[in-house]
Tab-separated table of C-alpha atoms in Angstrom:
chain	number	residue	atom	x	y	z
V	1	ASP	CA	10.738	3.422	10.812
V	2	ALA	CA	7.880	2.057	8.690
V	3	GLY	CA	9.991	2.008	5.577
V	4	VAL	CA	9.097	3.573	2.253
V	5	ILE	CA	5.350	4.005	1.997
V	6	GLN	CA	3.549	4.145	-1.317
V	7	SER	CA	-0.096	4.812	-2.071
V	8	PRO	CA	-2.310	3.604	-3.494
V	9	ARG	CA	-1.286	-0.063	-3.700
V	10	HIS	CA	-3.530	-0.593	-6.694
V	11	GLU	CA	-4.946	1.879	-9.168
V	12	VAL	CA	-7.282	1.174	-12.059
V	13	THR	CA	-8.109	4.085	-14.311
V	14	GLU	CA	-9.487	4.782	-17.721
V	15	MET	CA	-7.329	5.886	-20.576
V	16	GLY	CA	-7.008	9.656	-20.673
V	17	GLN	CA	-7.425	10.156	-16.943
V	18	GLU	CA	-4.827	11.708	-14.683
V	19	VAL	CA	-3.083	9.384	-12.249
V	20	THR	CA	-1.088	10.437	-9.201
V	21	LEU	CA	1.134	8.033	-7.312
V	22	ARG	CA	2.453	8.965	-3.896
V	23	CYS	CA	5.539	8.133	-1.897
V	24	LYS	CA	6.843	8.807	1.584
V	25	PRO	CA	10.550	8.008	1.849
V	26	ILE	CA	12.388	6.840	4.934
V	27	SER	CA	13.060	9.760	7.231
V	28	GLY	CA	16.574	11.084	6.862
V	29	HIS	CA	17.165	9.637	3.414
V	30	ASP	CA	18.472	12.238	0.990
V	31	TYR	CA	17.798	10.343	-2.217
V	32	LEU	CA	14.448	9.338	-3.653
V	33	PHE	CA	13.994	7.221	-6.767
V	34	TRP	CA	11.010	6.299	-8.915
V	35	TYR	CA	11.216	3.000	-10.813
V	36	ARG	CA	8.816	1.247	-13.151
V	37	GLN	CA	8.613	-2.519	-13.581
V	38	THR	CA	7.221	-4.125	-16.712
V	39	MET	CA	7.574	-7.587	-18.157
V	40	MET	CA	9.323	-6.279	-21.242
V	41	ARG	CA	11.775	-3.849	-19.690
V	42	GLY	CA	12.128	-5.081	-16.128
V	43	LEU	CA	12.918	-2.472	-13.466
V	44	GLU	CA	13.884	0.856	-14.974
V	45	LEU	CA	14.768	4.113	-13.274
V	46	LEU	CA	12.445	6.970	-14.194
V	47	ILE	CA	13.735	9.868	-12.115
V	48	TYR	CA	15.583	10.560	-8.896
V	49	PHE	CA	15.815	13.414	-6.432
V	50	ASN	CA	18.550	14.545	-4.082
V	51	ASN	CA	17.479	16.767	-1.203
V	52	ASN	CA	14.111	17.301	-2.926
V	53	VAL	CA	15.719	18.493	-6.171
V	54	PRO	CA	15.250	16.449	-9.365
V	55	ILE	CA	18.694	15.389	-10.526
V	56	ASP	CA	18.106	13.070	-13.457
V	57	ASP	CA	14.800	12.613	-15.251
V	58	SER	CA	16.236	11.030	-18.383
V	59	GLY	CA	14.302	7.844	-17.680
V	60	MET	CA	10.923	9.533	-17.798
V	61	PRO	CA	9.334	8.044	-20.915
V	62	GLU	CA	7.299	11.020	-22.119
V	63	ASP	CA	6.143	14.481	-21.220
V	64	ARG	CA	2.968	12.906	-19.901
V	65	PHE	CA	5.034	11.847	-16.895
V	66	SER	CA	6.022	14.333	-14.220
V	67	ALA	CA	7.377	14.021	-10.689
V	68	LYS	CA	7.645	16.403	-7.797
V	69	MET	CA	9.126	16.396	-4.332
V	70	PRO	CA	7.726	19.399	-2.455
V	71	ASN	CA	9.433	18.388	0.789
V	72	ALA	CA	11.713	15.752	2.242
V	73	SER	CA	8.872	13.460	3.239
V	74	PHE	CA	6.690	13.380	0.139
V	75	SER	CA	6.939	12.811	-3.577
V	76	THR	CA	4.434	12.322	-6.372
V	77	LEU	CA	4.597	10.773	-9.813
V	78	LYS	CA	1.864	11.995	-12.127
V	79	ILE	CA	0.748	10.669	-15.478
V	80	GLN	CA	-1.517	12.898	-17.520
V	81	PRO	CA	-3.134	11.689	-19.676
V	82	SER	CA	-2.693	8.024	-18.916
V	83	GLU	CA	-2.501	5.357	-21.619
V	84	PRO	CA	-2.857	1.556	-21.491
V	85	ARG	CA	0.882	1.122	-22.109
V	86	ASP	CA	1.540	2.896	-18.817
V	87	SER	CA	0.195	-0.155	-17.014
V	88	ALA	CA	3.001	-1.386	-14.773
V	89	VAL	CA	4.136	-1.569	-11.177
V	90	TYR	CA	5.679	1.684	-10.012
V	91	PHE	CA	8.166	1.581	-7.159
V	92	CYS	CA	9.505	4.358	-5.037
V	93	ALA	CA	12.829	3.876	-3.246
V	94	SER	CA	14.999	5.965	-0.970
V	95	SER	CA	18.596	5.827	0.144
V	96	LEU	CA	20.766	7.552	2.671
V	97	ARG	CA	23.456	8.719	0.291
V	98	ARG	CA	24.800	8.206	-3.182
V	99	GLY	CA	27.371	5.634	-3.987
V	100	ASN	CA	28.000	2.482	-2.060
V	101	THR	CA	24.662	2.064	-0.449
V	102	GLU	CA	21.515	0.139	-1.032
V	103	ALA	CA	18.153	1.673	-1.801
V	104	PHE	CA	15.072	0.691	0.177
V	105	PHE	CA	11.943	0.080	-1.847
V	106	GLY	CA	8.287	0.593	-1.128
V	107	GLN	CA	5.728	-2.088	-1.883
V	108	GLY	CA	4.829	-0.525	-5.197
V	109	THR	CA	1.689	0.725	-6.901
V	110	ARG	CA	0.176	-1.557	-9.509
V	111	LEU	CA	-1.322	0.695	-12.161
V	112	THR	CA	-3.795	-0.604	-14.705
V	113	VAL	CA	-5.004	1.725	-17.439
V	114	VAL	CA	-7.992	0.391	-19.344
X	1	ASP	CA	20.483	-1.861	-24.589
X	2	GLN	CA	20.615	-3.906	-21.410
X	3	GLN	CA	23.639	-2.995	-19.381
X	4	VAL	CA	22.862	-5.635	-16.742
X	5	LYS	CA	21.784	-9.038	-17.973
X	6	GLN	CA	20.361	-12.020	-16.197
X	7	ASN	CA	20.073	-14.629	-18.890
X	8	SER	CA	18.162	-17.226	-16.899
X	9	PRO	CA	14.535	-16.180	-16.392
X	10	SER	CA	14.029	-19.064	-13.993
X	11	LEU	CA	15.978	-21.615	-12.000
X	12	SER	CA	14.744	-24.656	-10.122
X	13	VAL	CA	16.857	-26.096	-7.286
X	14	GLN	CA	16.238	-28.820	-4.780
X	15	GLU	CA	16.021	-27.822	-1.126
X	16	GLY	CA	19.372	-28.164	0.612
X	17	ARG	CA	21.393	-27.850	-2.575
X	18	ILE	CA	23.316	-24.829	-3.829
X	19	SER	CA	21.563	-22.167	-5.908
X	20	ILE	CA	23.761	-20.194	-8.289
X	21	LEU	CA	22.322	-17.122	-9.948
X	22	ASN	CA	24.332	-15.380	-12.638
X	23	CYS	CA	24.563	-11.810	-13.860
X	24	ASP	CA	26.592	-10.131	-16.591
X	25	TYR	CA	27.164	-6.440	-17.167
X	26	THR	CA	28.518	-4.435	-20.051
X	27	ASN	CA	29.286	-1.034	-18.557
X	28	SER	CA	32.850	-0.985	-17.254
X	29	MET	CA	32.021	2.123	-15.233
X	30	PHE	CA	29.931	0.092	-12.801
X	31	ASP	CA	31.796	-0.295	-9.534
X	32	TYR	CA	29.176	-1.416	-7.054
X	33	PHE	CA	26.884	-4.397	-7.410
X	34	LEU	CA	23.876	-5.521	-5.450
X	35	TRP	CA	21.435	-8.383	-5.292
X	36	TYR	CA	17.807	-7.821	-4.422
X	37	LYS	CA	15.163	-10.376	-3.601
X	38	LYS	CA	11.512	-9.852	-4.451
X	39	TYR	CA	8.426	-11.709	-3.321
X	40	PRO	CA	5.110	-11.289	-5.197
X	41	ALA	CA	3.229	-8.085	-4.380
X	42	GLU	CA	6.190	-6.699	-2.448
X	43	GLY	CA	9.010	-4.338	-3.271
X	44	PRO	CA	12.554	-5.589	-3.820
X	45	THR	CA	14.554	-5.999	-0.650
X	46	PHE	CA	18.299	-5.681	-0.437
X	47	LEU	CA	20.172	-8.935	0.018
X	48	ILE	CA	23.913	-8.481	-0.423
X	49	SER	CA	26.357	-6.210	-2.225
X	50	ILE	CA	29.940	-6.109	-3.403
X	51	SER	CA	32.314	-3.338	-4.319
X	52	SER	CA	34.533	-3.657	-7.356
X	53	ILE	CA	37.604	-3.658	-5.138
X	54	LYS	CA	36.595	-7.079	-3.847
X	55	ASP	CA	35.977	-10.377	-5.565
X	56	LYS	CA	33.898	-12.027	-2.876
X	57	ASN	CA	31.488	-11.034	-0.158
X	58	GLU	CA	29.784	-13.443	2.186
X	59	ASP	CA	26.798	-13.049	4.477
X	60	GLY	CA	25.505	-16.204	6.084
X	61	ARG	CA	24.144	-18.514	3.407
X	62	PHE	CA	24.662	-15.888	0.702
X	63	THR	CA	27.907	-15.252	-1.146
X	64	VAL	CA	28.433	-12.952	-4.087
X	65	PHE	CA	31.400	-13.413	-6.407
X	66	LEU	CA	32.663	-10.752	-8.784
X	67	ASN	CA	34.852	-11.380	-11.820
X	68	LYS	CA	35.687	-7.941	-13.165
X	69	SER	CA	37.653	-9.132	-16.154
X	70	ALA	CA	34.661	-11.164	-17.311
X	71	LYS	CA	32.151	-8.529	-16.175
X	72	HIS	CA	30.318	-11.267	-14.384
X	73	LEU	CA	28.928	-11.769	-10.921
X	74	SER	CA	27.109	-14.603	-9.277
X	75	LEU	CA	25.070	-15.175	-6.155
X	76	HIS	CA	25.452	-18.458	-4.320
X	77	ILE	CA	22.875	-19.595	-1.812
X	78	VAL	CA	23.796	-22.617	0.244
X	79	PRO	CA	21.952	-24.488	1.500
X	80	SER	CA	18.828	-23.429	-0.390
X	81	GLN	CA	15.647	-23.182	1.641
X	82	PRO	CA	11.965	-22.993	0.619
X	83	GLY	CA	11.810	-19.366	1.756
X	84	ASP	CA	14.455	-18.521	-0.822
X	85	SER	CA	11.888	-18.992	-3.584
X	86	ALA	CA	11.572	-15.500	-5.064
X	87	VAL	CA	12.710	-13.351	-7.963
X	88	TYR	CA	16.316	-12.217	-7.635
X	89	PHE	CA	17.492	-9.023	-9.277
X	90	CYS	CA	21.064	-8.134	-9.981
X	91	ALA	CA	21.772	-4.388	-9.910
X	92	ALA	CA	24.747	-2.174	-10.574
X	93	SER	CA	25.720	1.419	-9.937
X	94	ARG	CA	28.510	3.857	-10.572
X	95	ALA	CA	29.370	4.814	-7.049
X	96	GLY	CA	32.441	6.765	-7.931
X	97	GLY	CA	30.633	9.392	-9.923
X	98	GLY	CA	28.169	9.956	-12.684
X	99	ALA	CA	24.560	8.924	-12.483
X	100	ASP	CA	23.033	7.700	-9.287
X	101	GLY	CA	20.314	5.117	-9.135
X	102	LEU	CA	20.597	1.443	-9.862
X	103	THR	CA	20.538	-0.357	-13.191
X	104	PHE	CA	18.715	-3.645	-12.821
X	105	GLY	CA	18.683	-6.917	-14.672
X	106	LYS	CA	15.324	-8.445	-15.540
X	107	GLY	CA	15.489	-10.941	-12.718
X	108	THR	CA	15.721	-14.690	-12.207
X	109	HIS	CA	12.830	-16.572	-10.649
X	110	LEU	CA	14.317	-19.052	-8.205
X	111	ILE	CA	12.139	-22.001	-7.261
X	112	ILE	CA	13.249	-24.207	-4.398
X	113	GLN	CA	11.710	-27.644	-4.621
X	114	PRO	CA	11.176	-29.713	-1.473
């Protein structure tokens, strides 16, 4: 398996534009997580899905952020409209099950909003 | 409110010596702990984990120690090698119920000097 695949690797956009980040989890993994990494807050969980259903979105910072998982092999994180403070590295991760198991991370998308 | 704390942003260790990375947590509901390693421009990769029913777990050069009463865990790397230079994240989860996803510390940048 190629692991968790995220695209794009880098995204530069202007403030106010819509940004869509994409993720393909590892096949067979039931859980998918979106994390954001910033210098100030470190790695923080934004939202996670179980069997394509959003379970906990309490980490989503604002209504400008939304995430979907239309099927088991694809998820998107959308920011509309984007703001400079959204600049961060966004990671997608997947895991086989809840509980005592590690999550596997993608390489991340570095988002810069100017 | 940081529930997982890594108080040393960076640590410099000579090659061949022992590296000790520390992590403290505040949430007594955490019962599963993990260490991740991250190289620049890559996603975190799982290194080693420990369940709260144990106080030690060893995997090759890596050993994690858990002191539940102190809410403290540490990662020992011995002997340290140049390839160990990376950012190390401590993470915790509540495997027995409640929220899924991992709560991360802010990381410790380990630098192995030749």
